[in-house]
PDB file of C-alpha atoms in Angstrom:
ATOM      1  CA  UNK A   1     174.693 143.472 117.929  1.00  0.00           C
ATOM      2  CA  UNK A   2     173.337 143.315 114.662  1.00  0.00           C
ATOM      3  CA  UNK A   3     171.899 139.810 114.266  1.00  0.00           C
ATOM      4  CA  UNK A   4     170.423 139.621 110.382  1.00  0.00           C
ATOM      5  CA  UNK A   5     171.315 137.284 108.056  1.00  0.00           C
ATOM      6  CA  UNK A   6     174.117 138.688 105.273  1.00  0.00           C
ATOM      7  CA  UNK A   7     173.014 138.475 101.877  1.00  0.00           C
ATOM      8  CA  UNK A   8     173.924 136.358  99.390  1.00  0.00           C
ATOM      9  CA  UNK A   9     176.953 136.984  97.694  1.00  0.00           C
ATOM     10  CA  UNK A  10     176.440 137.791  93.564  1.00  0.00           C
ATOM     11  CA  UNK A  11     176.659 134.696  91.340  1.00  0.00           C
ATOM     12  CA  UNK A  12     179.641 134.655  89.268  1.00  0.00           C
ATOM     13  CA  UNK A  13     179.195 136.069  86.194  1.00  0.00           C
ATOM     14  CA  UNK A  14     176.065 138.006  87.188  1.00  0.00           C
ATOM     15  CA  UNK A  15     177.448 141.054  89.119  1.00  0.00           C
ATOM     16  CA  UNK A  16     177.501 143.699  86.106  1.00  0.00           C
ATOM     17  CA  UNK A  17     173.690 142.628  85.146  1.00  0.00           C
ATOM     18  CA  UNK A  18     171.598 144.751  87.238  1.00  0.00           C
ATOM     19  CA  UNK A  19     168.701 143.521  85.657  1.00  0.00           C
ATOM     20  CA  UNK A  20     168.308 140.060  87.200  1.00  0.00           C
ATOM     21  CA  UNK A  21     167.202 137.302  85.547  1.00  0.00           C
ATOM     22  CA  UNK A  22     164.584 138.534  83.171  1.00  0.00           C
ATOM     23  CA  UNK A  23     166.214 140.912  81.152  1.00  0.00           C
ATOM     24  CA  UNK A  24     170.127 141.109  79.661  1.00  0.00           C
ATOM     25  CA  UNK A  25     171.892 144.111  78.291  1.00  0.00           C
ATOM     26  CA  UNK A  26     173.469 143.244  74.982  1.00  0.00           C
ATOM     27  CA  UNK A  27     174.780 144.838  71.695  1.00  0.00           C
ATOM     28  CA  UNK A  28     174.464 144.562  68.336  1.00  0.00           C
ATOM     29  CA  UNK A  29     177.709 143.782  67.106  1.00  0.00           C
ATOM     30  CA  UNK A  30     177.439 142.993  63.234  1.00  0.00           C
ATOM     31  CA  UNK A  31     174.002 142.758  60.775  1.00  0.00           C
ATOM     32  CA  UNK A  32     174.325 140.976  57.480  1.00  0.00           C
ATOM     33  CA  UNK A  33     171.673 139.836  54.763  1.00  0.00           C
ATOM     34  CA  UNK A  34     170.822 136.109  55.318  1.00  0.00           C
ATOM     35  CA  UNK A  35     168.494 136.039  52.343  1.00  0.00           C
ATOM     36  CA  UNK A  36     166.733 138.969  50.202  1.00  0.00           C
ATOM     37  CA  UNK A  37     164.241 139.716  53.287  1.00  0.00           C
ATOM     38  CA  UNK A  38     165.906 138.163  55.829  1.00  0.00           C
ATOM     39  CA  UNK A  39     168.641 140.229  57.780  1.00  0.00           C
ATOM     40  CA  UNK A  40     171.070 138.091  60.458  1.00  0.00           C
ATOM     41  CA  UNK A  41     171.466 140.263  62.990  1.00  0.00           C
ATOM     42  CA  UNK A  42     174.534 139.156  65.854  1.00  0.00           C
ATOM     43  CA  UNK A  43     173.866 140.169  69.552  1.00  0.00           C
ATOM     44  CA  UNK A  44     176.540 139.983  71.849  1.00  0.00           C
ATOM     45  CA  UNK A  45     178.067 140.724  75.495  1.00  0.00           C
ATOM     46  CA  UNK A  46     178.823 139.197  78.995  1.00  0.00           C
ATOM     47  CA  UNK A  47     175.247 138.408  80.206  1.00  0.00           C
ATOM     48  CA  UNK A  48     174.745 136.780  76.899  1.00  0.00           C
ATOM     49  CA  UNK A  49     177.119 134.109  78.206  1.00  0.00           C
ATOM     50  CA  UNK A  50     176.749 130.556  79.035  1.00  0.00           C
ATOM     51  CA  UNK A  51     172.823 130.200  78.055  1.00  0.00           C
ATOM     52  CA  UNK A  52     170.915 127.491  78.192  1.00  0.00           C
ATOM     53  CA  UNK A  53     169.811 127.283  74.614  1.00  0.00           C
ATOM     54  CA  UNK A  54     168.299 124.498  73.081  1.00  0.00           C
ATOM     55  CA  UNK A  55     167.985 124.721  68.949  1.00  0.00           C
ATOM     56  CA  UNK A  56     164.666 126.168  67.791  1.00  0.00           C
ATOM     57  CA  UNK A  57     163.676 128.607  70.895  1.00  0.00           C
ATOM     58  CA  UNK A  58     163.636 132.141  70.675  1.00  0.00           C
ATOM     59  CA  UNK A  59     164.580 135.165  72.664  1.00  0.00           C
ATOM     60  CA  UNK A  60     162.371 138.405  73.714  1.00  0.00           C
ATOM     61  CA  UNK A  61     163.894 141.647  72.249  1.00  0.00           C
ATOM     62  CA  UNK A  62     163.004 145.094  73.981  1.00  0.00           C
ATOM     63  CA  UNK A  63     162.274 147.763  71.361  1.00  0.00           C
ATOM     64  CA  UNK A  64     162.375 150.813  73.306  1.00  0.00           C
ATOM     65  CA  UNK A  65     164.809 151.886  75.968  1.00  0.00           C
ATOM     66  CA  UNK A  66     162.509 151.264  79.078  1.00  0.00           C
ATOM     67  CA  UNK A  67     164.134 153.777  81.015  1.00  0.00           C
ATOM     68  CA  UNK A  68     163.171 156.634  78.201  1.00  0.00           C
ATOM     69  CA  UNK A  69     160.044 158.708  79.380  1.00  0.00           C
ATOM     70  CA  UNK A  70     157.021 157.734  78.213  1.00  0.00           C
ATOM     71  CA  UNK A  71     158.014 154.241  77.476  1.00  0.00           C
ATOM     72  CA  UNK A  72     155.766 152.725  79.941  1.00  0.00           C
ATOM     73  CA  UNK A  73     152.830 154.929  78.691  1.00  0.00           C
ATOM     74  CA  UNK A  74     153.029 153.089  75.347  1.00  0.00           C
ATOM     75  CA  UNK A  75     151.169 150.001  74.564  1.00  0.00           C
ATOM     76  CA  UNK A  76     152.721 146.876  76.488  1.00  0.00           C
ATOM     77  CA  UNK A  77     152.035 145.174  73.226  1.00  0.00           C
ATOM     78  CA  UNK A  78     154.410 147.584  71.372  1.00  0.00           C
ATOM     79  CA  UNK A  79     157.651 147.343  73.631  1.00  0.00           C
ATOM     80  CA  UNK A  80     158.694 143.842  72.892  1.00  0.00           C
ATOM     81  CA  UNK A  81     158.791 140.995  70.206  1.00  0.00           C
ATOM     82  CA  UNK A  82     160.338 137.755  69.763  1.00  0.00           C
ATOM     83  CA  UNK A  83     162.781 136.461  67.591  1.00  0.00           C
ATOM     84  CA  UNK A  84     163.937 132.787  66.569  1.00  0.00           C
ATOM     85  CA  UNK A  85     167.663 132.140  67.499  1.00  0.00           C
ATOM     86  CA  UNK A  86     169.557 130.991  64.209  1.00  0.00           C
ATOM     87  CA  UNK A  87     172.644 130.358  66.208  1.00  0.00           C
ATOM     88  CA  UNK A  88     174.258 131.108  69.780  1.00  0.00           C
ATOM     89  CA  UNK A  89     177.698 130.607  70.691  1.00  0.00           C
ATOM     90  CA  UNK A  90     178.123 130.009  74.690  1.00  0.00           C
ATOM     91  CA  UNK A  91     180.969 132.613  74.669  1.00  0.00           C
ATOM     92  CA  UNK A  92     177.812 135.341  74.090  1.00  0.00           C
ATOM     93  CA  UNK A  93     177.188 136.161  70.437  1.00  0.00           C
ATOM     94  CA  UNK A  94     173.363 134.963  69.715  1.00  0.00           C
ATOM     95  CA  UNK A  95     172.050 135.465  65.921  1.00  0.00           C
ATOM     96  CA  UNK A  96     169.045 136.114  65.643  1.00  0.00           C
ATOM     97  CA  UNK A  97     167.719 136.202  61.624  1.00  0.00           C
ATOM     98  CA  UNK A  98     164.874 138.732  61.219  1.00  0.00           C
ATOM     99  CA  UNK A  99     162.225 138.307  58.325  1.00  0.00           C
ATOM    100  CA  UNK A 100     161.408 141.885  57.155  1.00  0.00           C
ATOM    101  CA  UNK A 101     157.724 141.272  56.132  1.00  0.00           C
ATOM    102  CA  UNK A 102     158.109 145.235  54.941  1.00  0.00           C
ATOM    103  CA  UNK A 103     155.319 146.565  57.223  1.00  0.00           C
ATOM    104  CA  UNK A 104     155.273 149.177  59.360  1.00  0.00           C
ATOM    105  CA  UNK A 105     155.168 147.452  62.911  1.00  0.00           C
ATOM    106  CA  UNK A 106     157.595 147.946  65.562  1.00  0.00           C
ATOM    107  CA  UNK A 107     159.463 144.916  65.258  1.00  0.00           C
ATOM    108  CA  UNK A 108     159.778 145.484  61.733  1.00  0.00           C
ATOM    109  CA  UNK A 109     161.358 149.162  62.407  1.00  0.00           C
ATOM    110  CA  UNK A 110     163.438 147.772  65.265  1.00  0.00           C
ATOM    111  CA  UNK A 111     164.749 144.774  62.669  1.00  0.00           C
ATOM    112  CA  UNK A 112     165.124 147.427  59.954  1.00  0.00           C
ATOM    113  CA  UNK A 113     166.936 149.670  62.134  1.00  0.00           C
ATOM    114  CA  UNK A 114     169.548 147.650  63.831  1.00  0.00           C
ATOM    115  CA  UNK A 115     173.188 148.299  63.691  1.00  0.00           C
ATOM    116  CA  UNK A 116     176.451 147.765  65.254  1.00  0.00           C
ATOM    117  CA  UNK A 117     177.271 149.701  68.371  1.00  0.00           C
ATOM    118  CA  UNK A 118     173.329 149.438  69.204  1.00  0.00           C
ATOM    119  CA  UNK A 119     172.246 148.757  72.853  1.00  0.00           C
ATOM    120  CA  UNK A 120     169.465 145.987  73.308  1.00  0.00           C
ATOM    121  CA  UNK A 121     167.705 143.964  76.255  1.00  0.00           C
ATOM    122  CA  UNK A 122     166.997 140.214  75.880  1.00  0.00           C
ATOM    123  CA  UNK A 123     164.654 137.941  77.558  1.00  0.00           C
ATOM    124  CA  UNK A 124     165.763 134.060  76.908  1.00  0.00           C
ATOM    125  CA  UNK A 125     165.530 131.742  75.583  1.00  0.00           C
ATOM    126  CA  UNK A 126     162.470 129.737  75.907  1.00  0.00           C
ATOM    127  CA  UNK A 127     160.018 128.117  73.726  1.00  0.00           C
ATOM    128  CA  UNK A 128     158.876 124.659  73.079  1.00  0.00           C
ATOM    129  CA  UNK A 129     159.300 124.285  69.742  1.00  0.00           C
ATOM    130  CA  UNK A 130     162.498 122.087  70.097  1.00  0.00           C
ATOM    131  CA  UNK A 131     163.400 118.983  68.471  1.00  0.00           C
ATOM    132  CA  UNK A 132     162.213 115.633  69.266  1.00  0.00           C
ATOM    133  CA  UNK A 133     165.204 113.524  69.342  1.00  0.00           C
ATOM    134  CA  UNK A 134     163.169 110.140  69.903  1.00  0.00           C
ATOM    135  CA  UNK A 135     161.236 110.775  67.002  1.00  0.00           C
ATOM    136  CA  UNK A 136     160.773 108.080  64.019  1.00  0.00           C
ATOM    137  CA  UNK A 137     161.374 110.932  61.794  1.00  0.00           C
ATOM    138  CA  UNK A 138     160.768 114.442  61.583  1.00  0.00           C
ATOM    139  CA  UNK A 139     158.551 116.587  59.984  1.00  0.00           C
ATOM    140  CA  UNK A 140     158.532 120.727  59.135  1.00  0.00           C
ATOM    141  CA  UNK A 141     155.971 122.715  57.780  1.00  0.00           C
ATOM    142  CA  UNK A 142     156.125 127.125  58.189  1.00  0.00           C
ATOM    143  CA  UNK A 143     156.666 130.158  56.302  1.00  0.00           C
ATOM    144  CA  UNK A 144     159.649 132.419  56.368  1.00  0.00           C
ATOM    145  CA  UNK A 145     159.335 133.146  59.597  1.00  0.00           C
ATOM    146  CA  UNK A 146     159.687 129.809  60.622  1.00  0.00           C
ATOM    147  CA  UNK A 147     162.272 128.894  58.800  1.00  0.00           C
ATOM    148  CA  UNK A 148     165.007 130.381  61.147  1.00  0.00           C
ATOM    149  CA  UNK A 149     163.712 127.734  63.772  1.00  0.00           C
ATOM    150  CA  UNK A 150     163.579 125.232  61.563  1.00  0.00           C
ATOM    151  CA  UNK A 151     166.545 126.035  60.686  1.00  0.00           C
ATOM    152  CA  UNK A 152     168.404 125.733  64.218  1.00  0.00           C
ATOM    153  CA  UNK A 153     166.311 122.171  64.834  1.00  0.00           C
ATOM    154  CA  UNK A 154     167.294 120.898  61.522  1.00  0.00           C
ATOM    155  CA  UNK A 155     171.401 121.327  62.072  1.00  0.00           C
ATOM    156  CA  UNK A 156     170.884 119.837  65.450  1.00  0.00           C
ATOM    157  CA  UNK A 157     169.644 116.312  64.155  1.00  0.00           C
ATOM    158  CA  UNK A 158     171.339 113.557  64.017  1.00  0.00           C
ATOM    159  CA  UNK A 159     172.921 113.261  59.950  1.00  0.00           C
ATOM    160  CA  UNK A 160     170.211 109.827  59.931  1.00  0.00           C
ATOM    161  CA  UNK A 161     167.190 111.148  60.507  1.00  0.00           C
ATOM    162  CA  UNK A 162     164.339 110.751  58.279  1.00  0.00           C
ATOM    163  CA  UNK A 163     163.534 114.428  57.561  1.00  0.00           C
ATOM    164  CA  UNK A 164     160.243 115.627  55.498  1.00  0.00           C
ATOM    165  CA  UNK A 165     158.553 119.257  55.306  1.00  0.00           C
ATOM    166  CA  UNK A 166     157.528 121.962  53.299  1.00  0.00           C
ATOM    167  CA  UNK A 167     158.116 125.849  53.657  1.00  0.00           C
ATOM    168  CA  UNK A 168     156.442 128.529  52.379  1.00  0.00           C
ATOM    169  CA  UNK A 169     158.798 131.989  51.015  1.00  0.00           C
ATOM    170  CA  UNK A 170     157.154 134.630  48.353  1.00  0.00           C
ATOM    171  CA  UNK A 171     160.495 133.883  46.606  1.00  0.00           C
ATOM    172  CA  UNK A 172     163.056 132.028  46.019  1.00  0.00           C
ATOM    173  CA  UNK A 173     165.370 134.599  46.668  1.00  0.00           C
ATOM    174  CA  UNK A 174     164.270 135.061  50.200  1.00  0.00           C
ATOM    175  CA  UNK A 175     164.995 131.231  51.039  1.00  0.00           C
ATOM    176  CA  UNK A 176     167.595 130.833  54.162  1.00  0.00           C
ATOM    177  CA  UNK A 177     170.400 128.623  53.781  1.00  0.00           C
ATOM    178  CA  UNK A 178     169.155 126.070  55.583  1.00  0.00           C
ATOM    179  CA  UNK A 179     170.826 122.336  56.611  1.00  0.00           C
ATOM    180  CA  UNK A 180     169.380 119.596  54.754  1.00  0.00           C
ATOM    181  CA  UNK A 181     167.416 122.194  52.275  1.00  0.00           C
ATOM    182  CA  UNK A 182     167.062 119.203  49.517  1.00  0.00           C
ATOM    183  CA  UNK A 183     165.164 117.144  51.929  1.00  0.00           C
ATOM    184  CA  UNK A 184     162.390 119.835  51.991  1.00  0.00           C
ATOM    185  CA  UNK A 185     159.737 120.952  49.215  1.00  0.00           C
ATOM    186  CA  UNK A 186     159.936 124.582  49.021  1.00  0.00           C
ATOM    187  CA  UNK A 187     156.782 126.661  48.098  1.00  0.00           C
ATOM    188  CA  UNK A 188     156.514 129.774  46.283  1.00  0.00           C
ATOM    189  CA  UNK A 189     153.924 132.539  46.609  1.00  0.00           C
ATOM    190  CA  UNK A 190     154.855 135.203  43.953  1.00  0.00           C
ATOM    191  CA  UNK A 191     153.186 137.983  45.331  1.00  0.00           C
ATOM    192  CA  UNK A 192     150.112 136.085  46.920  1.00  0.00           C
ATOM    193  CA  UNK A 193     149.155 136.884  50.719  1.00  0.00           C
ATOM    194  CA  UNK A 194     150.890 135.024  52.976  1.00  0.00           C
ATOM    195  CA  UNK A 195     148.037 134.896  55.662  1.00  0.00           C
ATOM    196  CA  UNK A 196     145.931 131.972  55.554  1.00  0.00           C
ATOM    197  CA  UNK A 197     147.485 130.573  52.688  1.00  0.00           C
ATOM    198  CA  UNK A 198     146.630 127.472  51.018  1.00  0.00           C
ATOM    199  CA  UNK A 199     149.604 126.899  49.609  1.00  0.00           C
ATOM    200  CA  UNK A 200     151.572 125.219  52.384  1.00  0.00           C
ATOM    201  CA  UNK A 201     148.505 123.149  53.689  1.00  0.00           C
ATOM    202  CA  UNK A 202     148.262 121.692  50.310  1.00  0.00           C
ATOM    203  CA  UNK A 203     151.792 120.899  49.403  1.00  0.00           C
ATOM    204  CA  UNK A 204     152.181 118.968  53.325  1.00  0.00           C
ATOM    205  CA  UNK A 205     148.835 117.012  52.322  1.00  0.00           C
ATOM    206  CA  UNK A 206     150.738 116.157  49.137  1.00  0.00           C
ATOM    207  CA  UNK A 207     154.033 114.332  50.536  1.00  0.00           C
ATOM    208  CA  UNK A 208     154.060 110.912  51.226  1.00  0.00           C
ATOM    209  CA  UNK A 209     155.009 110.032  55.161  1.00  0.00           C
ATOM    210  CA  UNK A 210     155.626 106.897  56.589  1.00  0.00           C
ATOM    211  CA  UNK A 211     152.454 105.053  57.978  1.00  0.00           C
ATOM    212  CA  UNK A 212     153.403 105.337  61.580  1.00  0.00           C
ATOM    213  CA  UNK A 213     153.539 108.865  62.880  1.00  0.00           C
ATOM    214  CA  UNK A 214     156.598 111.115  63.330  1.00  0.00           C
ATOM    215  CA  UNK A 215     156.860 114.305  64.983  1.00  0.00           C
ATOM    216  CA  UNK A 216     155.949 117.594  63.506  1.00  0.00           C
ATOM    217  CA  UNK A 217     157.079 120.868  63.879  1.00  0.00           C
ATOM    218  CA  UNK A 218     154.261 123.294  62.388  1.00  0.00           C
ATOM    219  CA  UNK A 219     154.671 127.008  62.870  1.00  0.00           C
ATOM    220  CA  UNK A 220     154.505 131.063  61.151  1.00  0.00           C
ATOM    221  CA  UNK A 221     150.821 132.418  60.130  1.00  0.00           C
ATOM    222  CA  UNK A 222     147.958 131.221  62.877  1.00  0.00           C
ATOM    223  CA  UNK A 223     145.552 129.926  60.461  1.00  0.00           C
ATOM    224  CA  UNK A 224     147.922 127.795  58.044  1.00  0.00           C
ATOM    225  CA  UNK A 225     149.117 126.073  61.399  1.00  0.00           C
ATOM    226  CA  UNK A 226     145.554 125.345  62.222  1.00  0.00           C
ATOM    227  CA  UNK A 227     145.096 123.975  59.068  1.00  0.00           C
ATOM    228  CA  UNK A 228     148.237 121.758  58.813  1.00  0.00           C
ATOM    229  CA  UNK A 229     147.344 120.365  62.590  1.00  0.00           C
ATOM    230  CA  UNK A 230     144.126 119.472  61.206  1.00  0.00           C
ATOM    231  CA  UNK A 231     145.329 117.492  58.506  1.00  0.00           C
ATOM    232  CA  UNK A 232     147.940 115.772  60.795  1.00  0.00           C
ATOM    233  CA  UNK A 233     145.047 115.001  63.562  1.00  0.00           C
ATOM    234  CA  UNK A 234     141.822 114.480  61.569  1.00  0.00           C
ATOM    235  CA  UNK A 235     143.609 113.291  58.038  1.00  0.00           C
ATOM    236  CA  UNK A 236     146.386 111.127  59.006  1.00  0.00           C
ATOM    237  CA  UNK A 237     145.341 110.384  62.443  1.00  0.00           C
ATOM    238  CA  UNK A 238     148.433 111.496  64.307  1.00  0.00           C
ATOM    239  CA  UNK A 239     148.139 112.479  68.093  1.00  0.00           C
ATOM    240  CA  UNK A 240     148.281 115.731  68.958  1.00  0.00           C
ATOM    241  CA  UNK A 241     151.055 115.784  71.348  1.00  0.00           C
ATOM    242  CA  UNK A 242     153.150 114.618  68.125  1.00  0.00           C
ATOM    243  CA  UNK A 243     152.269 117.961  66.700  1.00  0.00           C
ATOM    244  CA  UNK A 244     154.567 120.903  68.160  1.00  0.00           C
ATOM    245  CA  UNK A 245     152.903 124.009  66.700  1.00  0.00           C
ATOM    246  CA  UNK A 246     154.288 127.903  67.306  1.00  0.00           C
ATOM    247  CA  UNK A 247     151.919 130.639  66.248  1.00  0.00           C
ATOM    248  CA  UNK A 248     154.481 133.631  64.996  1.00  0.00           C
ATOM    249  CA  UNK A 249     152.026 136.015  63.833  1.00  0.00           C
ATOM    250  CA  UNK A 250     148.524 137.029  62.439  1.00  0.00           C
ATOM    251  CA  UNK A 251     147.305 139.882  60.138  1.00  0.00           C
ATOM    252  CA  UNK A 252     144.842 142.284  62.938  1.00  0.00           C
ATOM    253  CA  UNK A 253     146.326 141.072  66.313  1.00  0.00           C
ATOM    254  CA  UNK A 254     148.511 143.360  67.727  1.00  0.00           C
ATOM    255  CA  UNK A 255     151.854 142.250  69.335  1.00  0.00           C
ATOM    256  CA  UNK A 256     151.581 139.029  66.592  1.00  0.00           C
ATOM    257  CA  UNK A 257     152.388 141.742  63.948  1.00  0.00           C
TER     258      UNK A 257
END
């Protein structure tokens, strides 16, 4: 008599992902222009369902089919990158909103070339670049591709809380639509690089904050965020655990392209 233990019967909902946990098969189901470099692109399908998504995390897109030959041969670096959730809807459509920086690195092409009926595997969410809802007030500071975070965070606070923040676009056409825009100072580069850019640093340095500390969410270009904690830490004596910082990218490192 066969003695073993059955397995587990398949969670609801879970049966037609054969990918576990880690990875969900989705589809691009619509891709619109958010702003002039910014393209909202809307994922959806049944193991999109029912995340747990909390406002300002981000999802892992794979950029290759990793059942292709070859795919495993390329780079590890090259096969995924992660996008900032502008919205999700628990029946399964997730937006993500994709900054084309117009380079030439894979999530760029993947962004560029995304259209309805496409196939796509997401990792997600996670990330700790959530809002604070305890804090005194609230404080944002990132370039464009920052904003869609900020974004999410920003619609999620309550309508009374003390927001402050700067962020950084090379236009003001490529500004997204975000909640509570007014309550920001938005910086213009016209042209400028956007790595290491003094800009943003400068115009947070500028604002006038409460004396007591808030919470700060600092993130986009590796350097600029190094140089906003600074201020925050060394200038205005805030503690670091009241600075939530998200590196997005940096101009030489690949995989942070």
């Amino acid at each position: 008599m066969d003695t073993a233990t059955p397995a587990p019967a398949p969670r609801a909902g879970r049966s037609r992902n054969p990918l576990g946990r880690l990875l969900r098969r989705a589809e691009v189901v619509g891709v619109e222009q958010l702003a002039a470099r910014t393209r909202r692109v809307t994922l959806a399908g049944e193991a999109l369902a029912g995340l747990a998504w909390t406002p300002g995390q981000h999802v892992s897109v794979v950029l290759a089919d990793p059942s292709a030959p070859g795919t495993w041969l390329r780079d590890p670096r090259d096969l995924k990158r992660t996008y900032s959730v502008w919205d999700y809807q628990p029946d399964g459509r997730l937006d993500l909103a994709v900054y084309d920086h117009g380079g030439d690195a894979p999530g760029a092409r993947w962004a560029r070339a995304a259209a309805a009926g496409r196939g796509v595997l997401v990792k997600g969410p996670e990330g700790h670049l959530v809002a604070q809802p305890d804090a005194p007030y609230h404080v944002f500071a990132g370039d464009d591709t920052a904003a869609v975070a900020f974004g999410a965070i920003l619609r999620s606070l309550p309508a009374t809380a003390p927001v402050f923040g700067a962020i950084e676009h090379d236009r003001p056409d490529d500004a997204l639509p975000l909640a509570r825009r007014d309550e920001l100072t938005l910086v213009y580069r016209q042209g400028a690089p956007a790595a290491d850019s003094p800009r943003l640093p400068a115009t947070l340095a500028a604002l006038t904050l409460p004396a007591e500390p808030g919470v700060a969410y600092v993130a986009g270009e590796a350097r600029a965020i190094q140089a906003i904690r600074r201020h925050l830490v060394d200038d205005r004596g805030w503690p670091r655990r009241a600075v939530v910082t998200h590196p997005f990218w940096t101009p030489g490192r690949r995989g942070m392209d």
